[in-house]
């Protein structure tokens, strides 16, 4: 029977190919949506994994998370620098590190931070070492710069262009191992360098009033009080006094209990806001899930249309081959064999289509994830789970049931009438 | 080798007043050679359908030795036909895309009856009908060759009866003569009863007995002429 089915499909290869393609595309649509949404969810969750608690100034929680975890350029309001001083001294805190944005270099965001954050969120260096002086920089694995390269910061967020800080140059001293997060595409420099470039924190008397306007959070085009890096100055990460305003602080609490205590404290404190990125992401996932649901309905619609078209094709096909089917019976093929042939041919085509559709959907999701990763640095794990196997099994079960209809038509066909026609 | 006995067989189609075929009695001994002739519409095809079990009469019995196929269900008639009847049709009904050998074996395979012995027999039959390339695809064959594949297929499962419906009508004279010769020769060698429906006189003349149908009735019978 199998031999006959294959010979038949080979003979009708063009029509078979079209059917396989139809099924594959309809399947791929659903698979790609599912995989892409899952990848986005997993990828962003993993990217936020090391970011336990973010403290910032009051404003959009979502924006605070997007800007600090995913380094999305945006003008964040600043909170007073003393918050950092207080956090570092807090017994609930393992470590707390400032995150300062504002400059970029050939499209890579330059993020001012501390050695604590780098050690706490990465797995180490593939080359070189941690910055030890103000004029040194560490790059993420996704930054196409090698150790020893000079980095001339441009003011403004990545992609916006803007003026260069002509007299300030960082030297790349280390390259980090990949983390699969947006920070893979970042150039990390000592926060004190960011402050100095923007003329903050140097002149302690001046610093307090400078906070309001001269922040590190991307407002291009204004008149700036420019300073420059003191490249050989040693790192100062004590932050014990006169810290300039900050857009975000990453906090590593000692325990989960501490995390909740800290969030409670800094949520209610005047001028600050504390968020769990995981929590913000969860609400974003709900939206993402809604979008996925809509797209899945579109995919289901497409699949239903294809299924209906296939039924039509199958029924017409059986009618067209009445004569052949009748002959099979006349020459001694049992009825169930006739049923089996029609059923198997259809099921085989659908199975190949579903298989190809899963491949195609996976490919599409991988491609999109690749584009997304190239742009954001966030690694998007495109992976199948058991639920996909269930989906494939469901497709095949439905196909098996639907193929039974034309097969039954063939089964019921009287050989005499077929031969007479 | 099966003897055939029809008694009181009649079949009508809805909307037609006259029965399409009505045969009070007809007997063919085991190993007999019967030719059925008649104009188109005389009931020849219905006769083939009835004696091969493709169709069931409204009344009457169609006995092949002890089996009255008029009483069998559709599935059982299918099974009976598969093991007892070798059919050869005007239009060959070969399946394109399959080689000659696979066409010969197809019904047996679909009925799960293709043993090693059957496969060997298929090859042997192909050479007996004069086809030397069993793996040749049937689309590339001449019509005469195609009908010879069909003859080999009909004989595969050592049927007790070979029923041929206009086996030479779609062939040229030469190929038709060759197929006719093969049918007679193989029916002899295999010891099968042979029923040929044909208007090809050069074929029917070579059979022991000829009946002629008109309007669904036997109007001439060479057996009756010899012994009234």
XYZ file of C-alpha atoms in Angstrom, chain A residues 1 3-4 7-8 10-11 321 323-338 341 411-416 419-420, chain B residues 13 46 49 54-55 74-75 78 81-82 85 87-89 91-98 102 106-112 139 153 157:
66
model
C 0.000 0.000 0.000
C 4.456 1.754 -2.419
C 1.247 2.618 -4.244
C 3.946 6.184 -6.579
C 0.689 8.084 -6.558
C 5.152 11.084 -7.013
C 2.900 11.135 -10.031
C -10.441 9.210 -9.461
C -12.592 5.097 -12.030
C -9.232 4.213 -10.563
C -10.712 3.533 -7.167
C -13.413 1.380 -8.726
C -10.787 -0.533 -10.662
C -8.781 -1.194 -7.511
C -11.843 -2.751 -5.956
C -12.740 -4.692 -9.107
C -9.280 -6.229 -9.279
C -9.472 -7.448 -5.750
C -8.303 -4.679 -3.438
C -10.312 -4.863 -0.227
C -12.468 -1.879 0.670
C -10.371 -1.000 3.676
C -7.317 -0.837 1.417
C -9.063 1.769 -0.738
C -4.842 4.618 0.440
C -14.711 3.406 0.579
C -18.413 3.750 -0.159
C -17.957 4.129 -3.877
C -19.476 1.299 -5.863
C -16.900 -0.171 -8.234
C -19.536 -0.814 -10.894
C -16.114 1.614 -13.950
C -19.180 2.472 -15.925
C -32.368 -0.376 -12.930
C -24.184 -6.170 -16.697
C -20.670 -7.317 -13.402
C -19.338 -6.536 -8.830
C -23.086 -6.247 -8.832
C -20.308 -6.414 -0.865
C -17.149 -6.959 1.163
C -14.838 -8.334 -3.039
C -13.602 -11.999 -6.493
C -10.054 -11.283 -5.370
C -11.760 -14.134 -10.552
C -10.554 -9.723 -14.594
C -9.326 -8.279 -17.874
C -11.017 -5.065 -18.984
C -9.338 -0.116 -20.582
C -6.596 -2.158 -18.863
C -6.933 -0.131 -15.632
C -3.230 -0.161 -14.970
C -1.849 2.353 -12.522
C 0.512 4.906 -13.961
C 3.700 5.509 -12.028
C 4.054 1.845 -11.161
C 4.126 -3.639 -9.348
C -0.863 -4.359 -6.679
C -4.213 -6.053 -5.931
C -2.465 -8.908 -4.134
C -0.400 -6.444 -2.138
C -3.433 -4.412 -1.163
C -5.127 -7.609 -0.057
C -1.963 -8.590 1.838
C 3.174 4.517 -19.188
C -2.347 -9.482 -13.276
C -3.704 -15.561 -7.834
